[in-house]
Short mmCIF file of C-alpha atoms and ligand atoms in Angstrom, two decimals:
data_model
loop_
_atom_site.label_atom_id
_atom_site.label_comp_id
_atom_site.label_asym_id
_atom_site.label_seq_id
_atom_site.Cartn_x
_atom_site.Cartn_y
_atom_site.Cartn_z
CA UNK L 141 -58.55 -13.84 36.35
CA UNK L 142 -60.73 -13.34 33.31
CA UNK L 143 -63.15 -16.07 32.34
CA UNK L 144 -61.65 -16.20 28.85
CA UNK L 145 -58.16 -15.79 27.44
CA UNK L 146 -57.20 -13.01 25.07
CA UNK L 147 -54.42 -11.80 22.83
CA UNK L 148 -53.21 -8.29 23.41
CA UNK L 149 -52.52 -6.03 20.46
CA UNK L 150 -48.74 -6.29 20.81
CA UNK L 151 -46.41 -9.23 21.44
CA UNK L 152 -45.26 -9.41 25.06
CA UNK L 153 -43.24 -11.76 27.23
CA UNK L 154 -42.67 -11.84 30.99
CA UNK L 155 -43.35 -9.09 33.51
CA UNK L 156 -44.76 -5.96 31.88
CA UNK L 157 -47.08 -3.17 33.03
CA UNK L 158 -50.61 -3.05 31.67
CA UNK L 159 -49.46 -0.48 29.09
CA UNK L 160 -46.22 1.38 28.34
CA UNK L 161 -45.37 4.23 30.73
CA UNK L 162 -48.25 3.55 33.15
CA UNK L 163 -48.98 1.75 36.40
CA UNK L 164 -47.28 1.22 39.75
CA UNK L 165 -44.98 -1.56 38.43
CA UNK L 166 -42.76 1.16 36.98
CA UNK L 167 -41.73 2.11 40.53
CA UNK L 168 -40.08 -1.35 40.76
CA UNK L 169 -38.66 -2.09 37.28
CA UNK L 170 -36.94 0.23 34.81
CA UNK L 171 -38.66 0.76 31.47
CA UNK L 172 -36.53 1.36 28.37
CA UNK L 173 -37.99 2.40 25.01
CA UNK L 174 -36.43 1.26 21.72
CA UNK L 175 -38.07 3.57 19.22
CA UNK L 176 -37.70 4.32 15.54
CA UNK L 177 -38.91 7.37 13.66
CA UNK L 178 -38.20 9.85 16.44
CA UNK L 179 -40.64 8.14 18.86
CA UNK L 180 -43.34 7.98 16.18
CA UNK L 181 -42.34 4.69 14.48
CA UNK L 182 -42.03 1.06 15.49
CA UNK L 183 -41.24 0.59 19.15
CA UNK L 184 -40.58 -1.95 21.86
CA UNK L 185 -40.21 -1.61 25.62
CA UNK L 186 -37.95 -3.66 27.83
CA UNK L 187 -38.27 -3.83 31.64
CA UNK L 188 -34.98 -4.04 33.53
CA UNK L 189 -33.77 -4.93 37.01
CA UNK L 190 -31.24 -2.07 36.85
CA UNK L 191 -31.09 1.27 35.02
CA UNK L 192 -29.77 0.61 31.48
CA UNK L 193 -27.37 3.54 31.56
CA UNK L 194 -25.51 2.42 34.67
CA UNK L 195 -22.15 2.53 32.87
CA UNK L 196 -19.04 2.89 34.99
CA UNK L 197 -17.85 6.51 35.05
CA UNK L 198 -14.54 7.10 33.30
CA UNK L 199 -14.49 3.77 31.48
CA UNK L 200 -16.10 4.80 28.20
CA UNK L 201 -13.61 5.18 25.39
CA UNK L 202 -13.45 5.34 21.62
CA UNK L 203 -11.51 2.34 20.28
CA UNK L 204 -9.34 3.01 17.24
CA UNK L 205 -8.87 0.36 14.50
CA UNK L 206 -11.35 -1.91 16.24
CA UNK L 207 -12.61 -3.57 13.02
CA UNK L 208 -10.23 -2.38 10.32
CA UNK L 209 -11.63 -4.38 7.39
CA UNK L 210 -15.16 -3.17 8.20
CA UNK L 211 -13.87 0.29 7.29
CA UNK L 212 -12.06 -0.89 4.15
CA UNK L 213 -11.95 2.11 1.77
CA UNK L 214 -14.55 2.09 -0.98
CA UNK L 215 -13.70 2.58 -4.63
CA UNK L 216 -15.86 3.40 -7.67
CA UNK L 217 -17.14 0.32 -9.41
CA UNK L 218 -17.98 -0.21 -13.07
CA UNK L 219 -17.22 -1.90 -16.34
CA UNK L 220 -15.74 -5.09 -14.88
CA UNK L 221 -17.50 -8.05 -13.29
CA UNK L 222 -15.98 -9.47 -10.14
CA UNK L 223 -16.12 -12.92 -8.58
CA UNK L 224 -14.90 -12.74 -5.01
CA UNK L 225 -13.18 -15.77 -3.53
CA UNK L 226 -14.02 -17.13 -0.10
CA UNK L 227 -12.70 -14.76 2.58
CA UNK L 228 -10.44 -16.19 5.27
CA UNK L 229 -9.36 -13.81 8.00
CA UNK L 230 -5.62 -14.13 8.69
CA UNK L 231 -5.83 -13.99 12.46
CA UNK L 232 -8.35 -15.25 15.05
CA UNK L 233 -11.18 -12.74 15.11
CA UNK L 234 -14.76 -12.66 16.33
CA UNK L 235 -17.96 -11.86 14.43
CA UNK L 236 -17.57 -8.09 14.47
CA UNK L 237 -13.84 -7.47 14.84
CA UNK L 238 -13.33 -9.64 11.76
CA UNK L 239 -16.11 -8.06 9.71
CA UNK L 240 -15.02 -7.02 6.21
CA UNK L 241 -16.93 -4.69 3.93
CA UNK L 242 -17.47 -5.82 0.34
CA UNK L 243 -19.92 -3.46 -1.40
CA UNK L 244 -21.93 -0.44 -0.29
CA UNK L 245 -24.12 2.39 -1.47
CA UNK L 246 -25.44 5.29 0.61
CA UNK L 247 -28.04 3.22 2.46
CA UNK L 248 -26.92 -0.40 2.49
CA UNK L 249 -23.65 -2.31 2.81
CA UNK L 250 -22.70 -5.96 2.33
CA UNK L 251 -20.02 -7.49 4.52
CA UNK L 252 -18.54 -10.89 5.22
CA UNK L 253 -17.26 -12.42 8.44
CA UNK L 254 -15.77 -15.82 9.27
CA UNK L 255 -15.40 -15.75 13.05
CA UNK L 256 -12.98 -18.07 14.78
CA UNK L 257 -12.93 -16.45 18.24
CA UNK L 258 -15.69 -15.85 20.81
CA UNK L 259 -17.24 -12.43 21.44
CA UNK L 260 -16.18 -11.31 24.92
CA UNK L 261 -18.41 -8.23 24.65
CA UNK L 262 -21.93 -7.26 23.62
CA UNK L 263 -22.51 -5.31 20.43
CA UNK L 264 -24.92 -2.54 19.44
CA UNK L 265 -25.06 -1.16 15.90
CA UNK L 266 -26.30 2.40 16.29
CA UNK L 267 -26.29 3.15 12.53
CA UNK L 268 -27.92 0.14 10.93
CA UNK L 269 -30.31 -2.74 11.21
CA UNK L 270 -28.41 -5.95 10.48
CA UNK L 271 -29.56 -8.76 8.21
CA UNK L 272 -27.21 -11.70 8.72
CA UNK L 273 -27.26 -14.71 6.41
CA UNK L 274 -25.58 -17.79 7.89
CA UNK L 275 -23.82 -19.46 4.99
CA UNK L 276 -22.00 -21.86 7.31
CA UNK L 277 -22.10 -22.53 11.03
CA UNK L 278 -24.60 -21.88 13.79
CA UNK L 279 -25.02 -21.16 17.47
CA UNK L 280 -27.12 -18.89 19.63
CA UNK L 281 -27.81 -15.22 19.04
CA UNK L 282 -28.22 -13.80 22.55
CA UNK L 283 -30.34 -10.66 22.52
CA UNK L 284 -31.97 -8.27 24.94
CA UNK L 285 -35.30 -9.92 24.10
CA UNK L 286 -34.07 -13.48 24.61
CA UNK L 287 -31.94 -16.06 22.79
CA UNK L 288 -32.43 -17.20 19.18
CA UNK L 289 -30.87 -20.48 18.05
CA UNK L 290 -29.59 -20.36 14.49
CA UNK L 291 -27.92 -22.55 11.92
CA UNK L 292 -26.81 -22.86 8.34
CA UNK L 293 -29.25 -21.19 5.94
CA UNK L 294 -30.86 -18.84 8.47
CA UNK L 295 -31.37 -15.12 8.17
CA UNK L 296 -31.04 -13.20 11.44
CA UNK L 297 -32.53 -9.71 11.61
CA UNK L 298 -31.12 -7.56 14.41
CA UNK L 299 -32.80 -4.16 14.59
CA UNK L 300 -30.68 -1.07 14.97
CA UNK L 301 -29.53 -0.44 18.53
CA UNK L 302 -30.45 -3.81 20.05
CA UNK L 303 -27.69 -5.23 22.32
CA UNK L 304 -26.71 -8.72 21.26
CA UNK L 305 -23.94 -11.27 21.20
CA UNK L 306 -23.19 -14.28 18.99
CA UNK L 307 -22.38 -17.49 20.86
CA UNK L 308 -21.01 -19.56 18.00
CA UNK L 309 -21.06 -23.34 18.08
CA UNK L 310 -17.90 -25.33 17.34
CA UNK L 311 -16.84 -25.56 13.72
CA UNK L 312 -16.48 -23.19 10.76
CA UNK L 313 -18.64 -20.08 10.65
CA UNK L 314 -19.24 -17.92 7.58
CA UNK L 315 -21.83 -15.13 7.40
CA UNK L 316 -22.83 -12.48 4.89
CA UNK L 317 -23.95 -9.41 6.83
CA UNK L 318 -26.07 -6.68 5.29
CA UNK L 319 -26.34 -3.29 7.02
CA UNK L 320 -29.41 -1.18 6.35
CA UNK L 321 -28.71 2.40 7.36
CA UNK L 322 -32.02 4.02 6.40
CA UNK L 323 -34.74 1.62 7.50
CA UNK L 324 -35.65 -1.87 8.59
CA UNK L 325 -36.19 -4.68 6.07
CA UNK L 326 -39.74 -4.88 4.83
CA UNK L 327 -41.26 -8.18 3.79
CA UNK L 328 -41.68 -8.18 0.04
CA UNK L 329 -44.95 -9.19 -1.53
CA UNK L 330 -46.61 -8.35 -4.81
CA UNK L 331 -50.15 -6.96 -4.67
CA UNK L 332 -51.42 -9.61 -7.05
CA UNK L 333 -49.88 -12.65 -5.34
CA UNK L 334 -50.51 -11.75 -1.71
CA UNK L 335 -48.75 -12.21 1.58
CA UNK L 336 -47.78 -15.89 1.38
CA UNK L 337 -45.44 -15.65 -1.66
CA UNK L 338 -42.50 -15.78 -1.33
CA UNK L 339 -42.91 -16.51 2.37
CA UNK L 340 -45.23 -15.86 5.28
CA UNK L 341 -44.78 -13.74 8.39
CA UNK L 342 -45.57 -16.93 10.27
CA UNK L 343 -42.13 -18.14 9.15
CA UNK L 344 -40.43 -15.53 11.35
CA UNK L 345 -39.19 -16.75 14.71
CA UNK L 346 -39.13 -14.11 17.42
CA UNK L 347 -37.55 -14.85 20.81
CA UNK L 348 -40.03 -15.92 23.44
CA UNK L 349 -37.74 -17.43 26.07
CA UNK L 350 -36.43 -14.85 28.49
CA UNK L 351 -33.04 -15.63 29.95
CA UNK L 352 -32.94 -12.98 32.66
CA UNK L 353 -29.46 -12.41 34.10
CA UNK L 354 -29.17 -10.95 37.58
CA UNK L 355 -25.38 -10.84 37.51
CA UNK L 356 -22.75 -8.39 38.75
CA UNK L 357 -19.35 -7.95 37.11
CA UNK L 358 -17.76 -6.00 34.26
CA UNK L 359 -19.84 -6.17 31.08
CA UNK L 360 -18.47 -4.48 27.99
CA UNK L 361 -20.72 -3.13 25.24
CA UNK L 362 -19.21 -1.98 21.96
CA UNK L 363 -21.32 0.33 19.82
CA UNK L 364 -20.78 1.44 16.23
CA UNK L 365 -21.84 4.74 14.70
CA UNK L 366 -20.41 5.10 11.21
CA UNK L 367 -16.72 4.35 11.62
CA UNK L 368 -16.66 5.23 15.34
CA UNK L 369 -16.45 2.30 17.76
CA UNK L 370 -17.02 3.05 21.44
CA UNK L 371 -16.65 0.73 24.40
CA UNK L 372 -18.48 1.22 27.68
CA UNK L 373 -18.57 -0.96 30.78
CA UNK L 374 -21.57 -1.79 32.97
CA UNK L 375 -21.53 -3.33 36.48
CA UNK L 376 -24.60 -5.51 35.78
CA UNK L 377 -25.41 -7.90 32.95
CA UNK L 378 -27.19 -6.07 30.10
CA UNK L 379 -29.73 -8.90 29.73
CA UNK L 380 -31.41 -8.13 33.08
CA UNK L 381 -34.77 -7.95 31.30
CA UNK L 382 -37.79 -9.39 33.16
CA UNK L 383 -40.27 -8.63 30.38
CA UNK L 384 -40.78 -6.88 27.07
CA UNK L 385 -43.57 -5.70 24.80
CA UNK L 386 -43.62 -4.38 21.26
CA UNK L 387 -42.97 -5.19 17.62
CA UNK L 388 -39.43 -3.87 17.21
CA UNK L 389 -37.72 -7.20 17.66
CA UNK L 390 -34.94 -9.45 16.41
CA UNK L 391 -35.98 -12.59 14.56
CA UNK L 392 -34.86 -15.57 12.53
CA UNK L 393 -36.07 -16.60 9.10
CA UNK L 394 -34.94 -19.84 7.47
CA UNK L 395 -34.07 -19.87 3.79
CA UNK L 396 -35.80 -23.24 3.49
CA UNK L 397 -39.09 -21.46 4.23
CA UNK L 398 -38.86 -19.45 1.01
CA UNK L 399 -41.60 -20.77 -1.30
CA UNK L 400 -40.71 -19.25 -4.63
CA UNK L 401 -42.90 -18.06 -7.40
CA UNK L 402 -42.34 -20.23 -10.47
CA UNK L 403 -43.76 -20.12 -13.96
CA UNK L 404 -43.98 -22.94 -16.49
CA UNK L 405 -43.85 -20.75 -19.55
CA UNK L 406 -41.76 -17.70 -18.70
CA UNK L 407 -38.59 -16.96 -16.76
CA UNK L 408 -39.39 -15.24 -13.46
CA UNK L 409 -37.06 -12.20 -13.23
CA UNK L 410 -34.77 -11.91 -10.21
CA UNK L 411 -37.03 -9.31 -8.61
CA UNK L 412 -39.76 -11.97 -8.46
CA UNK L 413 -37.64 -13.74 -5.85
CA UNK L 414 -37.39 -10.76 -3.48
CA UNK L 415 -37.82 -11.58 0.20
CA UNK L 416 -36.88 -8.23 1.80
CA UNK L 417 -36.81 -4.70 0.50
CA UNK L 418 -34.49 -2.19 2.14
CA UNK L 419 -34.10 1.47 1.25
CA UNK L 420 -31.79 1.40 -1.77
CA UNK L 421 -31.58 -2.39 -1.97
CA UNK L 422 -33.60 -5.52 -2.46
CA UNK L 423 -32.70 -8.92 -1.11
CA UNK L 424 -33.72 -11.98 -3.10
CA UNK L 425 -33.39 -15.71 -2.60
CA UNK L 426 -32.93 -18.08 -5.53
CA UNK L 427 -33.83 -21.41 -4.04
CA UNK L 428 -34.67 -24.94 -5.10
CA UNK L 429 -37.58 -24.70 -7.50
CA UNK L 430 -39.11 -26.33 -10.53
CA UNK L 431 -37.48 -25.40 -13.81
CA UNK L 432 -39.57 -23.71 -16.45
CA UNK L 433 -41.17 -26.29 -18.73
CA UNK L 434 -41.10 -24.05 -21.77
CA UNK L 435 -39.23 -20.97 -22.89
CA UNK L 436 -35.98 -19.75 -21.34
CA UNK L 437 -34.96 -21.64 -18.25
CA UNK L 438 -31.63 -19.83 -18.14
CA UNK L 439 -31.43 -16.17 -17.19
CA UNK L 440 -31.54 -14.02 -20.29
CA UNK L 441 -28.62 -11.76 -21.11
CA UNK L 442 -29.31 -8.53 -19.31
CA UNK L 443 -27.90 -5.25 -18.17
CA UNK L 444 -29.26 -3.83 -14.91
CA UNK L 445 -29.24 -0.09 -15.42
CA UNK L 446 -30.12 1.06 -11.91
CA UNK L 447 -28.63 -1.57 -9.60
CA UNK L 448 -25.30 -3.23 -8.92
CA UNK L 449 -26.01 -6.94 -8.45
CA UNK L 450 -24.37 -9.16 -5.85
CA UNK L 451 -25.03 -12.85 -5.33
CA UNK L 452 -23.71 -14.91 -2.46
CA UNK L 453 -23.64 -18.55 -3.58
CA UNK L 454 -24.84 -20.69 -0.67
CA UNK L 455 -25.51 -24.15 -2.06
CA UNK L 456 -26.06 -26.06 -5.26
CA UNK L 457 -25.17 -26.28 -8.91
CA UNK L 458 -25.46 -22.58 -9.93
CA UNK L 459 -26.53 -23.67 -13.38
CA UNK L 460 -26.22 -20.32 -15.10
CA UNK L 461 -22.61 -19.86 -14.05
CA UNK L 462 -21.45 -22.94 -15.93
CA UNK L 463 -19.33 -24.33 -13.09
CA UNK L 464 -17.32 -21.15 -12.58
CA UNK L 465 -18.62 -20.34 -9.11
CA UNK L 466 -18.18 -22.36 -5.93
CA UNK L 467 -20.16 -22.23 -2.69
CA UNK L 468 -19.17 -19.28 -0.51
CA UNK L 469 -18.15 -17.04 -3.40
CA UNK L 470 -19.82 -13.72 -4.21
CA UNK L 471 -20.27 -12.21 -7.65
CA UNK L 472 -20.49 -8.46 -8.15
CA UNK L 473 -22.01 -7.31 -11.43
CA UNK L 474 -21.82 -3.52 -11.71
CA UNK L 475 -24.55 -1.36 -13.12
CA UNK L 476 -24.99 -1.34 -16.87
CA UNK L 477 -22.49 -4.06 -17.86
CA UNK L 478 -24.23 -6.90 -19.73
CA UNK L 479 -24.07 -10.38 -18.32
CA UNK L 480 -25.86 -13.67 -18.52
CA UNK L 481 -25.16 -17.37 -18.69
CA UNK L 482 -21.65 -18.63 -19.15
CA UNK L 483 -21.08 -20.34 -22.53
CA UNK L 484 -21.24 -23.88 -21.15
CA UNK L 485 -24.66 -23.21 -19.64
CA UNK L 486 -25.96 -21.58 -22.81
CA UNK L 487 -24.83 -24.55 -24.89
CA UNK L 488 -26.87 -26.87 -22.70
CA UNK L 489 -29.93 -24.71 -23.28
CA UNK L 490 -29.32 -24.43 -27.05
CA UNK L 491 -28.98 -28.20 -27.26
CA UNK L 492 -32.47 -28.57 -25.89
CA UNK L 493 -31.59 -30.04 -22.51
CA UNK L 494 -33.85 -28.93 -19.71
CA UNK L 495 -33.50 -29.75 -16.01
CA UNK L 496 -36.55 -30.47 -13.93
CA UNK L 497 -35.20 -28.61 -10.91
CA UNK L 498 -33.03 -25.61 -10.26
CA UNK L 499 -30.90 -27.06 -7.49
CA UNK L 500 -29.34 -23.95 -6.02
CA UNK L 501 -29.58 -21.47 -3.19
CA UNK L 502 -28.16 -18.01 -3.76
CA UNK L 503 -28.68 -14.77 -1.87
CA UNK L 504 -28.91 -11.78 -4.17
CA UNK L 505 -28.61 -8.21 -2.92
CA UNK L 506 -28.98 -5.50 -5.52
CA UNK L 507 -27.66 -2.05 -4.64
CA UNK L 508 -29.19 1.10 -6.13
CA UNK L 509 -26.82 3.51 -7.87
CA UNK L 510 -24.20 4.49 -7.08
CA UNK L 511 -22.60 1.45 -5.44
CA UNK L 512 -18.92 1.08 -4.60
CA UNK L 513 -16.61 -1.84 -3.93
CA UNK L 514 -14.08 -2.06 -1.10
CA UNK L 515 -10.36 -2.52 -1.35
CA UNK L 516 -10.82 -5.68 0.73
CA UNK L 517 -13.21 -7.07 -1.90
CA UNK L 518 -10.84 -6.16 -4.72
CA UNK L 519 -8.24 -8.26 -2.91
CA UNK L 520 -10.57 -11.29 -3.17
CA UNK L 521 -11.45 -10.68 -6.83
CA UNK L 522 -10.59 -13.62 -9.08
CA UNK L 523 -8.52 -12.36 -12.01
CA UNK L 524 -10.05 -14.74 -14.54
CA UNK L 525 -13.75 -14.08 -13.99
CA UNK L 526 -14.18 -11.85 -17.04
CA UNK L 527 -12.58 -14.69 -19.05
CA UNK L 528 -15.33 -17.08 -17.98
CA UNK L 529 -17.43 -15.82 -20.91
CA UNK L 530 -14.39 -16.17 -23.19
CA UNK L 531 -15.79 -19.05 -25.23
CA UNK L 532 -18.19 -16.55 -26.79
CA UNK L 533 -15.15 -15.29 -28.72
CA UNK L 534 -13.56 -18.68 -29.53
CA UNK L 535 -16.25 -21.37 -29.79
CA UNK L 536 -17.33 -21.64 -33.44
CA UNK L 537 -20.89 -21.94 -32.26
CA UNK L 538 -20.79 -18.33 -31.07
CA UNK L 539 -18.23 -16.64 -33.32
CA UNK L 540 -18.67 -14.86 -36.61
CA UNK L 541 -19.47 -16.74 -39.75
CA UNK L 542 -20.55 -15.36 -43.06
CA UNK L 543 -23.74 -17.35 -43.31
CA UNK L 544 -25.05 -16.51 -39.84
CA UNK L 545 -27.66 -13.96 -40.91
CA UNK L 546 -29.01 -16.30 -43.53
CA UNK L 547 -29.24 -19.16 -41.03
CA UNK L 548 -31.26 -17.07 -38.61
CA UNK L 549 -33.57 -15.84 -41.35
CA UNK L 550 -34.16 -19.40 -42.48
CA UNK L 551 -34.88 -20.81 -39.06
CA UNK L 552 -37.11 -17.85 -38.21
CA UNK L 553 -39.38 -18.75 -41.09
CA UNK L 554 -40.64 -21.67 -39.09
CA UNK L 555 -40.08 -20.65 -35.51
CA UNK L 556 -40.84 -16.97 -35.04
CA UNK L 557 -44.55 -17.60 -34.63
CA UNK L 558 -44.20 -20.94 -32.84
CA UNK L 559 -46.62 -21.34 -29.95
CA UNK L 560 -46.08 -22.88 -26.51
CA UNK L 561 -46.92 -26.54 -26.16
CA UNK L 562 -48.70 -25.91 -22.87
CA UNK L 563 -51.15 -23.34 -24.21
CA UNK L 564 -54.88 -24.04 -24.48
CA UNK L 565 -55.62 -25.29 -27.98
CA UNK L 566 -58.61 -24.47 -30.05
CA UNK L 567 -58.84 -28.14 -31.06
CA UNK L 568 -58.90 -29.34 -27.45
CA UNK L 569 -62.40 -30.06 -26.14
FE1 LIG F 820 -27.74 -10.16 -13.28
#
């Protein structure tokens, strides 16, 4: 025993050798490496009671139509905004069999699942790291590295290849599931604002409780590579891990731990609310925050020329949508097509009303060009969403009138050079 205690350079739990690949312990436990980048990237090692490839001979088979909506055909997307209603699977289905694809580009996909049945298998995604957002529900995510309890408003990051299983609690469950095919999510932070905005790595919760299973039986693992689903059967429980070490790990991150950047005098653009960057996508959280005290507190009209925007509406008032969107819905705004506040919201702004708080939580995932939408998503699309801006063509406040140009010229005489109230003044001591 050393006189003092020390941290090692890598997280570790349980029984592990002094270093990967070395020492006499490896004659008694079975080391497995989980490595990215062709053994040159991030890596973890798990130490098992039994060899991890002890599958039963002759029992491995490709399963056809295992998760049909997950493979919903993708269609080109453009020129029309979509608001997707809340998905309800027609038959009892578990987290993965009931998964339905909504939007995808070459490197990232967004899916939805509303499980009502337990998983009687373990799952490994061999093509993607998963970022799950729990819109509704909770339970325990059982993983090779130990269990992670989760609830409403949690992100769960499950790295590519890691065996896991959702043990859902009683009650409704509704998750948005993002697949990242080309890399793991990276924490977003701007060089000028540092590592604690919009959250801290100390907010991540990695499993630390090993739940080692020394059990015999028939344990099914379903893996996914692209659209190929394969089932294999093992005679021992896959979570026979007595220890692990490394930094390639699943974790939980609570949306309530997002501490957003706000600005009194300018509207922070959506990208300022990014929490994770993925190859070809960035994930943002619009959360409860102080409203701007001056200037635009609504989003400006905009067209995003390189990204298709999706927002999953989790909780709140969704001020800019003018009451059109309910919790659980997803909007899809394709590249290039202008959008912005609904007329009712813009009227509130023009009338000079200003909230003190933005009371909303929305999860935005923006997909780099080209993005496509699934047939399943088109089936959820609300036919009247494009009409939600319709008052811009009927409300006299927004429609053509002969004197409009003159009005703007007149008002600009006094307002074009108007200064902020909050600025430092030359007459202030
Ligand atoms: Fe937008």
